[in-house]
Amino acid sequence: MKLQEADAKSLLVAQGLPVPAWAVAHSPAEARAAAERFLAGGSDQVVIKAQVLVGGRGKAGGVKLAGSAEEAEAVAGAILGMDIKGMTVRKVMVGPAAEIVKEFYLAAVLDRAERRILLMGSAEGGVEIETVAATNPTAIVRRHADPNLGLLDFQARELTFAMGLGAHLKDAVRIAKGLVTTMRAYDADLVEINPLAIVRDVGPDGSTVERLTCLDAKLTLDDSALARHPGLEELRDPDEEAPEDKAAREAGLTFIKLDGTIGCMVNGAGLAMTTMDLVKRAGGEPANFLDIGGGARADKVSAAMALILSDPKVNAILVNIFGGITRGDEVARGLIDARAQQSREVPMVVRIVGTNGAEAAVLLKEASFQTASSLDEAASLAVAASRGAGAVA
Amino acid sequence: MSILIGRETRLLVQGITGREGAFHAGASQAYGTNVVAGVTPGKGGQTALDGSVPVYDTVAEAVAQTGANTSLIFVPAAGAPDAVMEAATAGIATIFCITEGIPALDMIPAVEMVRAHGARLIGPNCPGATSPGRAKVGIIPASIHREGRVGVVSRSGTLTYEAVQAMTDAGLGQSTCVGIGGDPIIGTTFLDVLQLFADDDETDAIVLIGEIGGAAEETAAAWAADHLRDIPKVAFIAGRTAPEGKRMGHAGAIISGGAGTAASKVAALEAAGFRVAESPTELPGLLREAGYRG
């Protein structure tokens, strides 16, 4: 689950990490009010940042400065409602603009190959880390946290010196360790600070002080751990997933809405991905990924069917079941019930093999379902059915 | 010989008194696997599988009493990492964890403890392994197999069954079939299993079934290019049409920042001499094309 920048920063603050002040605004008027407060508090400028779960906000014009409350209102008005890579901006973050001395990159990420938490740091902040990895790999310093002890102080120091942050040793060490603590506290897969910046504050007497702060934050939470963090589920961005995906999750199904016309219902994630791939290979477009899981009973099958059909673009359905624990006859009964209840007629191709596959075949034949014995054949038939059905009005 | 499991397997089932544990322990036993013990804390002294298997409170006690050397874990996600660590500490050499939905960070200390005890973990979120004609440890349906000399390794469950059924129907039996699981942090990798197959004198060909996410297929392919040069090897990768950034069912099946795509895996495998199928049904034909005569 991806978190918006503002929500990610709240979690960092809760872990004691330095983050600039901010306010979230849903309207130009709210942005203006927030800007007024920050400007009155001593800032020359405010920064207004689109809150959307995609990268490249700056390049898309979603991050802008403003020097007055009027300007902030106008800027926010331009950014709110903007489409950035398919996401509509519904809120912006307003905060005092910092005078940036230097930008760094620092992130804690799950390293699957090493099976540990990895800290990655670089003196090339403000740039996509994938770009740095490709063009200047030696600029990235890495340390793996101990599986039980976490990131040790000396490791954080090594990272700090290698990144050129020695002048801010204590704070950099605290932040590096804090990223790992944050990751463990909330079960995150990724805690990315880009940029981690040295900023300059000017005091009323003109004296300057430089300090480290997290100017941006990207946090991705492990979906498998959300159940033990009840408050965090509320932070889910409703725009991150289709409403159907959410309804599916609540019904115990794994569902991802796609753009095509052929609905898919499968048992098992790998087989569900394969089914989508074969539909495409046969010349069709899958409308969704749907894994009904192991041992599904008739009621789950019905719920899955209703979910698929809630997409008006769907004009054909492919059911592919390889029963292990899942019993084919149980699925067949579910399909028969579902079809009786469904709101509209849609051609269905059903392929059920494995446990009780023979019983399923009998039930489906009696109920006049179109069946197939091989997965490739089922995909071709589904594509043909979809073409025959034509576009749904 | 087979790898990981076989006639020498003395199987302990953690969670044997639960519905899943009881069902699959029974299926293992019916297949001919030597099920020697079950563990459910608080139910020590009872028996399972119609009185044929003693149940203990702890893995340590079960090992002391029965010499169990392999464990099969059916424990819910909240308790599964602890069950893995209990097995490793008690001296179980080979641990299979079926459980799905374990938070990734919980597996970090667990895999470390397995390593520290010199044990091997397969999974989590895996269907287990079957060595046809010898032993079945996990949830893979017995009916899809036939005995033979093709080694199968996969991140999937039902997709594996699909591929194995296709091979069995074509007369191409399996030496050992291993499901390594769909999670991002797992105990045994593709590379680990390929190395075991390379040393197994009863495996003459390899089928690798992968999916999007991570770089395990690429890592295994690079090793295979040097060490499995002359062995017929085929692969299938699921998720060619998966969108970026979405977790496709399996916690580990996600394309992040452009990395972990099916295209990258297919390319790496082909460069290493694997023939890559576009459908699981093509695997038997490709094995024959690769020179497998079994």
XYZ file of C-alpha atoms in Angstrom:
687
model
C 0.000 0.000 0.000
C 1.465 3.331 -1.077
C 1.197 6.364 1.188
C 0.808 9.986 0.153
C 3.770 12.220 0.972
C 1.889 13.991 3.781
C 0.916 10.714 5.444
C 4.417 9.302 5.042
C 5.821 12.433 6.681
C 3.401 12.025 9.607
C 4.881 8.604 10.263
C 8.427 9.977 10.081
C 7.501 12.703 12.569
C 6.063 10.057 14.883
C 9.472 8.358 14.762
C 11.265 11.590 15.629
C 12.708 12.367 12.208
C 13.168 15.970 10.985
C 10.544 17.013 8.467
C 9.597 20.566 7.405
C 6.250 21.866 8.628
C 3.313 21.384 6.289
C -0.429 21.646 5.823
C -2.694 19.775 3.449
C -5.099 21.809 1.306
C -8.037 20.528 -0.738
C -8.932 23.879 -2.263
C -7.188 27.052 -3.409
C -8.726 28.865 -0.417
C -7.264 26.342 2.022
C -3.900 26.672 0.275
C -4.067 30.425 0.604
C -4.816 30.222 4.330
C -1.946 27.815 4.902
C 0.420 29.978 2.859
C -0.559 33.022 4.905
C 0.375 31.234 8.122
C 3.744 30.057 6.838
C 4.632 33.408 5.277
C 3.649 35.241 8.458
C 5.838 32.814 10.377
C 8.955 34.069 8.629
C 9.222 32.227 5.322
C 9.855 34.173 2.128
C 8.221 31.574 -0.019
C 6.001 28.518 0.258
C 6.205 25.340 -1.791
C 3.032 23.720 -3.082
C 3.218 20.046 -3.987
C 0.620 17.837 -5.650
C -0.277 14.815 -3.515
C -0.523 11.937 -5.980
C 0.937 8.440 -5.808
C 3.177 8.744 -8.856
C 6.728 9.927 -9.372
C 7.786 12.857 -11.519
C 5.399 15.366 -9.956
C 7.905 18.173 -10.382
C 8.477 17.523 -14.075
C 4.734 17.437 -14.614
C 4.354 20.887 -13.075
C 2.934 19.589 -9.813
C 5.526 21.233 -7.549
C 5.707 25.031 -7.513
C 6.853 27.908 -5.325
C 4.760 30.923 -4.369
C 5.853 34.188 -2.799
C 2.512 35.442 -1.553
C -0.800 34.146 -0.345
C -2.474 35.262 -3.601
C 0.121 33.477 -5.652
C -0.238 30.366 -3.500
C -3.971 30.382 -4.134
C -3.452 30.682 -7.885
C -0.746 28.010 -7.976
C -2.869 25.629 -5.924
C -5.773 26.314 -8.244
C -3.643 25.302 -11.212
C -2.292 22.145 -9.593
C -5.544 20.887 -8.058
C -7.445 18.935 -10.652
C -4.309 18.449 -12.785
C -3.825 14.997 -14.330
C -0.375 13.620 -13.563
C 0.313 10.286 -15.233
C -3.329 9.303 -15.059
C -3.912 10.402 -11.454
C -6.047 13.449 -10.668
C -4.634 15.782 -8.027
C -7.184 16.061 -5.229
C -5.033 17.709 -2.600
C -1.806 19.619 -2.257
C 0.760 19.980 0.468
C 1.735 23.534 1.418
C 4.870 24.273 3.410
C 7.613 26.817 3.964
C 10.091 26.719 1.095
C 13.546 25.819 2.283
C 16.799 27.273 1.088
C 18.443 24.105 -0.145
C 22.217 23.846 0.232
C 22.626 20.273 -1.009
C 20.417 17.281 -1.743
C 21.092 13.633 -0.888
C 19.298 10.334 -1.331
C 18.658 7.938 1.553
C 16.314 4.989 1.632
C 15.565 1.814 3.542
C 14.283 -0.967 1.308
C 13.591 -4.693 1.551
C 16.420 -6.491 -0.259
C 14.871 -9.754 -1.494
C 18.150 -11.250 -2.682
C 20.005 -10.668 0.601
C 16.845 -11.154 2.702
C 17.634 -8.115 4.815
C 16.754 -4.469 5.108
C 19.096 -2.463 2.877
C 20.102 1.169 3.443
C 21.014 2.935 0.232
C 22.534 6.406 0.240
C 23.912 8.751 -2.352
C 25.165 12.308 -2.627
C 23.055 12.593 -5.796
C 19.756 13.578 -4.274
C 16.732 14.863 -6.103
C 17.299 12.442 -8.995
C 15.658 9.073 -9.647
C 17.797 6.449 -7.910
C 17.352 4.082 -10.862
C 19.063 6.718 -13.036
C 21.977 7.036 -10.609
C 22.254 3.246 -10.442
C 22.508 3.129 -14.216
C 24.806 6.100 -14.855
C 26.922 6.337 -11.707
C 26.598 3.143 -9.662
C 29.636 3.779 -7.474
C 27.907 6.884 -6.167
C 25.497 4.668 -4.214
C 26.623 3.374 -0.840
C 24.897 0.342 0.678
C 24.716 -1.256 4.086
C 22.520 -4.186 5.131
C 20.912 -3.998 8.559
C 21.532 -6.903 10.917
C 18.546 -9.297 10.790
C 17.961 -8.979 14.517
C 19.788 -5.844 15.695
C 18.762 -3.517 12.900
C 21.129 -0.859 11.582
C 24.082 -0.491 13.913
C 25.554 2.910 14.770
C 28.842 2.206 13.021
C 26.995 1.247 9.838
C 25.059 4.506 9.955
C 28.355 6.360 10.421
C 29.928 4.579 7.455
C 26.959 5.553 5.305
C 27.146 9.154 6.535
C 30.845 9.609 5.779
C 30.603 7.841 2.412
C 27.765 10.173 1.398
C 29.756 13.264 2.380
C 27.479 14.155 5.267
C 30.233 14.141 7.894
C 29.483 17.731 8.921
C 26.060 16.536 10.090
C 27.210 13.255 11.591
C 24.887 13.020 14.577
C 21.746 13.960 12.663
C 22.587 11.766 9.669
C 23.167 8.752 11.904
C 19.907 9.413 13.700
C 18.035 9.680 10.391
C 19.601 6.555 8.868
C 18.721 4.509 11.935
C 15.330 6.213 12.023
C 14.473 4.977 8.529
C 15.021 1.390 9.620
C 13.046 1.948 12.803
C 10.229 3.454 10.744
C 10.287 0.505 8.381
C 10.023 -1.964 11.245
C 7.474 0.070 13.193
C 4.964 0.134 10.352
C 6.008 -2.931 8.302
C 7.059 -0.954 5.266
C 8.736 -2.350 2.143
C 10.245 1.037 1.351
C 11.049 4.250 3.220
C 12.622 6.609 0.704
C 13.840 10.148 1.399
C 14.636 11.924 -1.847
C 15.864 14.467 -1.236
C 17.333 14.355 2.215
C 18.555 17.938 2.195
C 20.900 20.281 3.990
C 18.835 23.458 4.298
C 19.853 26.868 5.511
C 17.877 28.877 8.030
C 18.548 32.583 8.406
C 17.966 33.961 11.888
C 16.558 37.436 12.623
C 20.089 38.689 13.243
C 21.211 37.408 9.842
C 23.113 34.444 11.218
C 22.710 31.201 9.301
C 22.377 27.647 10.498
C 22.434 24.566 8.334
C 20.508 21.438 9.223
C 19.343 18.163 7.715
C 15.708 17.609 6.875
C 13.549 15.162 4.885
C 12.122 17.238 2.054
C 10.185 14.372 0.487
C 9.100 10.987 1.760
C 7.832 7.913 -0.020
C 6.565 5.009 2.043
C 5.143 1.713 0.848
C 3.496 -0.569 3.408
C 3.449 -4.376 3.290
C -0.159 -5.379 2.555
C 0.399 -8.638 4.422
C 1.036 -6.723 7.635
C -1.782 -4.166 7.511
C -4.026 -6.210 9.795
C -1.698 -5.450 12.699
C -1.677 -1.696 12.007
C -5.367 -0.790 12.211
C -4.943 2.966 11.869
C -2.857 2.713 8.721
C -5.580 1.161 6.553
C -7.409 4.510 6.803
C -4.504 6.149 5.014
C -5.145 4.157 1.868
C -5.539 6.526 -1.054
C -8.901 5.765 -2.648
C -7.408 6.681 -6.032
C -4.701 4.048 -5.754
C -7.059 1.258 -6.591
C -10.355 0.844 -8.376
C -13.402 0.609 -6.064
C -13.835 -2.947 -7.315
C -10.357 -3.848 -6.060
C -11.345 -2.617 -2.608
C -14.666 -4.471 -2.625
C -12.818 -7.615 -3.669
C -10.332 -7.304 -0.865
C -13.166 -7.051 1.597
C -14.707 -10.209 0.116
C -11.439 -12.133 0.460
C -10.683 -12.107 -3.265
C -7.568 -10.754 -4.962
C -8.769 -8.557 -7.798
C -7.079 -5.956 -9.978
C -9.150 -4.072 -12.514
C -7.616 -3.723 -15.972
C -8.817 -2.167 -19.207
C -9.991 -5.022 -21.396
C -13.226 -6.843 -22.169
C -12.574 -10.431 -21.102
C -13.213 -11.100 -17.422
C -11.053 -13.808 -15.826
C -11.694 -16.002 -12.783
C -8.869 -18.328 -11.746
C -7.592 -20.191 -8.690
C -3.984 -19.288 -7.941
C -1.984 -16.134 -8.606
C 0.532 -17.625 -11.059
C -2.223 -19.359 -13.000
C -4.310 -16.158 -12.975
C -1.407 -14.185 -14.451
C -0.908 -16.947 -17.024
C -4.586 -16.870 -17.954
C -4.371 -13.108 -18.585
C -1.223 -13.647 -20.663
C -2.901 -16.340 -22.777
C -6.003 -14.204 -23.380
C -3.708 -11.501 -24.716
C -1.794 -14.040 -26.764
C -5.065 -15.199 -28.327
C -5.777 -11.627 -29.395
C -8.014 -10.459 -26.557
C -7.643 -7.994 -23.685
C -8.114 -9.131 -20.093
C -10.555 -7.019 -18.050
C -9.105 -8.042 -14.707
C -6.818 -10.232 -12.644
C -8.813 -12.348 -10.205
C -7.533 -15.081 -7.898
C -10.305 -16.799 -5.949
C -7.715 -18.599 -3.831
C -7.650 -22.214 -2.695
C -10.695 -24.171 -1.564
C -13.209 -21.593 -2.763
C -16.838 -22.457 -2.171
C -19.877 -21.558 -4.237
C -20.524 -18.267 -2.427
C -17.062 -16.940 -3.198
C -17.489 -17.923 -6.839
C -20.762 -15.982 -6.961
C -19.136 -12.938 -5.382
C -16.313 -13.150 -7.915
C -18.761 -13.340 -10.812
C -20.691 -10.312 -9.583
C -17.452 -8.369 -9.265
C -16.375 -9.195 -12.818
C -19.762 -8.263 -14.231
C -19.837 -4.934 -12.393
C -17.459 -3.744 -15.097
C -19.700 -2.693 -17.993
C -16.889 -3.248 -20.504
C -16.818 -6.994 -19.829
C -18.472 -8.875 -22.692
C -17.074 -12.377 -22.114
C -15.805 -14.364 -19.135
C -13.133 -17.030 -18.903
C -13.141 -19.308 -15.862
C -9.986 -21.386 -15.408
C -9.772 -23.703 -12.416
C -7.122 -26.307 -11.711
C -8.449 -27.927 -8.565
C -6.033 -29.098 -5.922
C -7.738 -28.317 -2.615
C -10.347 -26.467 -4.666
C -13.090 -28.841 -5.745
C -14.273 -28.466 -9.335
C -17.855 -29.453 -8.608
C -18.079 -26.772 -5.907
C -16.927 -24.144 -8.392
C -19.354 -25.434 -11.032
C -22.246 -25.105 -8.587
C -21.126 -21.583 -7.787
C -21.073 -20.669 -11.465
C -24.535 -22.096 -12.029
C -25.905 -20.084 -9.071
C -24.078 -16.955 -10.180
C -25.374 -17.146 -13.721
C -28.925 -17.462 -12.471
C -28.493 -14.268 -10.464
C -26.447 -12.224 -12.851
C -27.732 -8.904 -14.049
C -26.817 -9.375 -17.685
C -26.122 -12.179 -20.157
C -22.465 -12.575 -20.934
C -20.927 -15.525 -22.802
C -18.819 -17.649 -20.473
C -16.135 -20.215 -21.258
C -15.395 -22.572 -18.380
C -12.406 -24.816 -18.024
C -12.265 -26.879 -14.808
C -9.709 -29.654 -14.349
C -8.161 -31.360 -11.344
C -10.068 -32.427 -8.237
C -13.661 -33.393 -9.143
C -13.128 -32.051 -12.666
C -15.237 -34.858 -14.097
C -18.173 -34.079 -11.804
C -17.821 -30.413 -12.749
C -17.949 -31.284 -16.465
C -21.236 -33.146 -15.969
C -22.833 -30.284 -14.023
C -21.681 -27.684 -16.540
C -22.875 -29.696 -19.521
C -26.300 -30.154 -17.956
C -26.480 -26.398 -17.397
C -25.407 -25.699 -21.000
C -22.144 -23.934 -20.237
C -19.517 -23.673 -22.955
C -16.530 -25.672 -21.746
C -12.959 -26.328 -22.827
C -10.436 -28.900 -21.678
C -7.208 -27.050 -22.359
C -6.272 -23.592 -21.185
C -5.143 -22.480 -24.646
C -8.453 -23.608 -26.162
C -10.387 -21.821 -23.405
C -8.528 -18.577 -24.090
C -9.259 -18.779 -27.846
C -12.930 -19.494 -27.234
C -13.204 -16.585 -24.817
C -11.606 -14.213 -27.301
C -13.970 -15.418 -30.028
C -16.944 -14.967 -27.709
C -15.806 -11.452 -26.874
C -15.428 -10.524 -30.541
C -18.810 -12.055 -31.299
C -20.428 -10.097 -28.511
C -19.021 -6.824 -29.806
C -18.739 -3.605 -27.834
C -21.158 -3.205 -24.934
C -23.339 -0.137 -25.485
C 18.115 -39.943 -5.258
C 15.580 -37.115 -5.545
C 16.194 -33.841 -3.782
C 14.945 -32.525 -0.421
C 12.531 -35.400 0.243
C 12.375 -39.126 -0.398
C 12.192 -42.496 1.293
C 14.420 -41.246 4.098
C 11.991 -38.450 4.985
C 10.655 -38.694 8.544
C 7.906 -36.116 8.447
C 6.587 -33.993 11.296
C 3.519 -31.846 10.680
C 3.257 -28.637 12.676
C -0.452 -27.823 12.963
C -1.525 -31.434 12.368
C -4.700 -31.098 14.406
C -6.035 -28.215 12.281
C -8.231 -28.831 9.229
C -5.515 -28.145 6.632
C -2.802 -29.923 8.581
C -4.863 -33.054 9.142
C -6.021 -33.266 5.529
C -2.585 -32.877 3.976
C -0.789 -35.006 6.569
C -3.237 -37.745 5.641
C -2.564 -37.249 1.941
C 1.190 -37.422 2.546
C 0.783 -40.634 4.482
C -1.492 -42.138 1.839
C 1.178 -41.356 -0.761
C 3.674 -43.422 1.182
C 5.511 -40.664 3.038
C 6.656 -41.683 6.500
C 4.672 -39.349 8.775
C 6.207 -39.828 12.213
C 4.820 -37.008 14.348
C 2.578 -34.003 14.657
C 2.952 -30.906 16.825
C 0.159 -28.763 18.210
C 0.946 -26.932 21.447
C -1.483 -28.134 24.127
C -2.472 -31.315 22.307
C 0.560 -33.381 23.230
C -0.386 -36.939 24.075
C -3.174 -37.111 21.490
C -2.882 -38.953 18.200
C -3.677 -38.006 14.619
C -4.452 -39.855 11.397
C -6.580 -42.543 13.027
C -4.153 -43.168 15.842
C -1.176 -43.740 13.574
C 0.717 -40.557 14.411
C 1.608 -39.253 17.896
C 1.042 -35.564 18.618
C 3.504 -33.591 20.761
C 3.447 -30.171 22.406
C 6.807 -29.092 21.017
C 8.997 -29.825 18.024
C 11.962 -30.529 20.295
C 10.065 -33.295 22.062
C 8.803 -34.713 18.767
C 12.341 -34.848 17.357
C 13.692 -36.494 20.531
C 10.958 -39.125 20.505
C 10.692 -39.876 16.775
C 13.821 -38.700 14.982
C 11.756 -36.479 12.661
C 14.037 -34.820 10.083
C 11.549 -32.871 7.945
C 8.766 -30.537 8.954
C 5.648 -29.348 7.155
C 4.137 -26.205 8.653
C 0.415 -25.416 8.578
C 0.371 -22.568 11.084
C -1.424 -19.232 10.500
C 0.648 -16.237 9.427
C 0.964 -14.697 12.885
C 2.632 -17.803 14.309
C 4.365 -19.220 11.240
C 7.792 -17.523 11.530
C 7.996 -18.738 15.112
C 7.065 -22.249 13.965
C 9.909 -22.103 11.428
C 12.355 -20.970 14.116
C 11.163 -23.671 16.495
C 11.771 -26.327 13.853
C 15.238 -25.025 12.971
C 16.262 -24.841 16.624
C 14.980 -28.354 17.295
C 17.281 -29.744 14.645
C 14.864 -30.272 11.755
C 16.995 -30.274 8.597
C 14.314 -29.512 5.985
C 11.380 -27.225 6.727
C 8.450 -26.603 4.392
C 6.195 -23.651 5.207
C 2.898 -23.539 3.320
C 1.530 -20.423 5.045
C 0.587 -17.386 2.932
C 0.323 -13.800 4.188
C 3.334 -13.651 6.521
C 4.558 -10.037 6.862
C 7.842 -9.848 4.940
C 9.884 -8.349 7.786
C 8.890 -11.256 10.068
C 10.749 -13.625 7.759
C 14.081 -11.825 8.101
C 15.015 -13.190 11.544
C 13.438 -16.532 10.654
C 15.598 -17.156 7.573
C 18.629 -16.031 9.555
C 17.910 -18.565 12.297
C 17.406 -21.314 9.728
C 20.781 -20.426 8.225
C 22.463 -20.330 11.633
C 21.282 -23.877 12.396
C 22.340 -25.216 9.028
C 18.744 -26.092 8.169
C 16.912 -25.500 4.913
C 13.584 -23.690 4.625
C 11.381 -24.019 1.557
C 8.710 -21.305 1.345
C 6.810 -19.674 2.865
C 3.700 -19.392 0.730
C 4.635 -22.530 -1.168
C 2.849 -25.778 -2.069
C 5.745 -27.968 -0.903
C 7.454 -30.733 -2.862
C 6.718 -34.140 -4.336
C 9.149 -36.818 -5.418
C 6.864 -39.088 -7.480
C 6.771 -42.632 -6.212
C 8.647 -41.737 -3.048
C 7.289 -38.916 -0.955
C 4.852 -36.030 -0.948
C 5.378 -33.149 1.504
C 2.894 -30.356 0.908
C -0.348 -29.732 -0.930
C 0.464 -30.607 -4.535
C -2.221 -33.068 -5.736
C -0.775 -36.552 -6.093
C -2.697 -37.318 -9.286
C -0.784 -34.910 -11.543
C 2.554 -36.706 -11.213
C 4.308 -39.568 -12.878
C 7.764 -40.893 -12.097
C 10.536 -39.706 -14.329
C 13.714 -37.675 -14.567
C 12.625 -34.078 -15.069
C 13.264 -31.689 -12.182
C 10.605 -29.010 -11.746
C 11.022 -25.810 -9.698
C 8.372 -23.118 -9.451
C 7.227 -20.012 -7.556
C 3.601 -20.931 -8.169
C 0.944 -23.338 -6.917
C -1.777 -24.141 -9.446
C 0.355 -22.953 -12.362
C 2.846 -25.654 -11.356
C 0.070 -28.237 -11.396
C -0.875 -27.090 -14.895
C 2.699 -27.501 -16.141
C 3.265 -30.831 -14.402
C -0.031 -32.217 -15.723
C 1.024 -31.248 -19.245
C 4.292 -33.093 -18.778
C 2.671 -36.162 -17.245
C 0.155 -36.309 -20.098
C 3.070 -36.212 -22.555
C 4.827 -39.083 -20.783
C 7.530 -36.884 -19.264
C 7.704 -37.867 -15.584
C 9.287 -35.884 -12.787
C 12.177 -36.664 -10.431
C 11.276 -34.041 -7.865
C 8.852 -31.145 -8.140
C 9.552 -28.201 -5.791
C 7.402 -25.152 -5.106
C 9.616 -22.415 -3.653
C 6.754 -20.022 -2.994
C 5.412 -16.650 -4.026
C 6.688 -14.387 -1.257
C 9.486 -11.822 -1.527
C 11.559 -13.336 1.308
C 11.879 -17.106 0.916
C 14.134 -19.788 2.324
C 15.216 -21.503 -0.896
C 15.774 -19.840 -4.242
C 15.666 -20.998 -7.859
C 19.468 -21.034 -7.759
C 19.498 -23.253 -4.659
C 17.208 -25.796 -6.306
C 19.064 -25.772 -9.619
C 22.262 -26.523 -7.692
C 20.550 -29.448 -5.985
C 19.253 -30.756 -9.319
C 22.712 -30.359 -10.858
C 24.085 -32.740 -8.211
C 21.154 -35.154 -8.478
C 22.020 -38.170 -10.652
C 18.317 -38.891 -11.120
C 17.486 -35.551 -12.767
C 18.277 -35.168 -16.456
C 16.264 -32.072 -17.425
C 14.946 -28.906 -15.803
C 11.627 -27.057 -15.904
C 11.662 -23.626 -14.257
C 8.377 -21.780 -13.684
C 8.776 -18.169 -12.706
C 6.809 -14.949 -12.543
C 7.259 -11.197 -12.335
C 8.985 -9.577 -9.370
C 12.531 -9.692 -8.039
C 15.537 -11.064 -9.874
C 15.649 -14.692 -8.795
C 15.131 -16.060 -12.321
C 17.926 -13.866 -13.658
C 20.302 -14.976 -10.882
C 19.501 -18.640 -11.500
C 19.846 -18.215 -15.266
C 23.317 -16.703 -14.914
C 24.487 -19.688 -12.882
C 22.812 -22.187 -15.196
C 24.587 -20.669 -18.198
C 27.897 -21.881 -16.776
C 26.926 -24.959 -14.765
C 23.939 -26.502 -16.557
C 25.198 -25.961 -20.066
C 24.468 -29.422 -21.416
C 21.249 -30.260 -19.656
C 17.901 -29.759 -21.468
C 16.210 -26.833 -19.761
C 12.908 -25.059 -20.361
C 11.021 -22.315 -18.592
C 7.718 -20.498 -18.413
C 7.290 -17.016 -16.949
C 3.879 -15.753 -15.838
C 2.926 -12.106 -15.847
C 3.892 -10.873 -19.312
C 0.750 -8.728 -19.246
C 0.896 -7.643 -15.604
C 0.759 -3.869 -14.989
C 3.623 -2.089 -13.214
C 3.471 -1.461 -9.491
C 0.634 -3.868 -8.639
C 0.978 -6.904 -6.385
C -0.441 -9.723 -8.548
C -1.719 -12.043 -5.844
C 1.655 -13.287 -4.632
C 3.370 -10.798 -2.336
C 6.527 -11.183 -4.405
C 4.866 -10.757 -7.792
C 5.299 -7.042 -8.364
C 7.115 -4.976 -10.981
C 8.814 -2.083 -9.130
C 10.493 0.865 -10.779
C 10.603 -1.050 -14.036
C 12.493 -3.989 -12.517
C 11.273 -7.562 -12.245
C 9.462 -7.696 -15.577
C 8.631 -10.936 -17.373
C 10.578 -9.662 -20.379
C 13.756 -9.331 -18.327
C 13.395 -12.883 -17.023
C 12.624 -14.369 -20.420
C 15.658 -12.631 -21.896
C 17.984 -13.823 -19.118
C 16.729 -17.401 -19.363
C 17.014 -17.511 -23.145
C 20.531 -16.099 -22.954
C 21.381 -18.937 -20.580
C 20.137 -21.594 -22.969
C 16.616 -22.134 -21.614
C 13.837 -22.562 -24.148
C 11.017 -20.351 -22.882
C 7.407 -21.373 -23.511
C 4.569 -18.954 -24.169
C 2.067 -21.349 -22.646
C 2.554 -24.133 -20.042
C 1.287 -26.675 -22.611
C 4.338 -25.997 -24.792
C 6.767 -27.224 -22.129
C 6.816 -30.938 -23.098
C 7.439 -30.099 -26.759
C 10.234 -27.710 -25.862
C 11.854 -30.309 -23.605
C 11.979 -32.707 -26.527
C 13.335 -29.963 -28.786
C 16.033 -29.379 -26.183
C 17.075 -33.005 -26.575
C 15.363 -34.676 -23.656
C 14.624 -38.282 -24.499
C 13.114 -39.489 -21.244
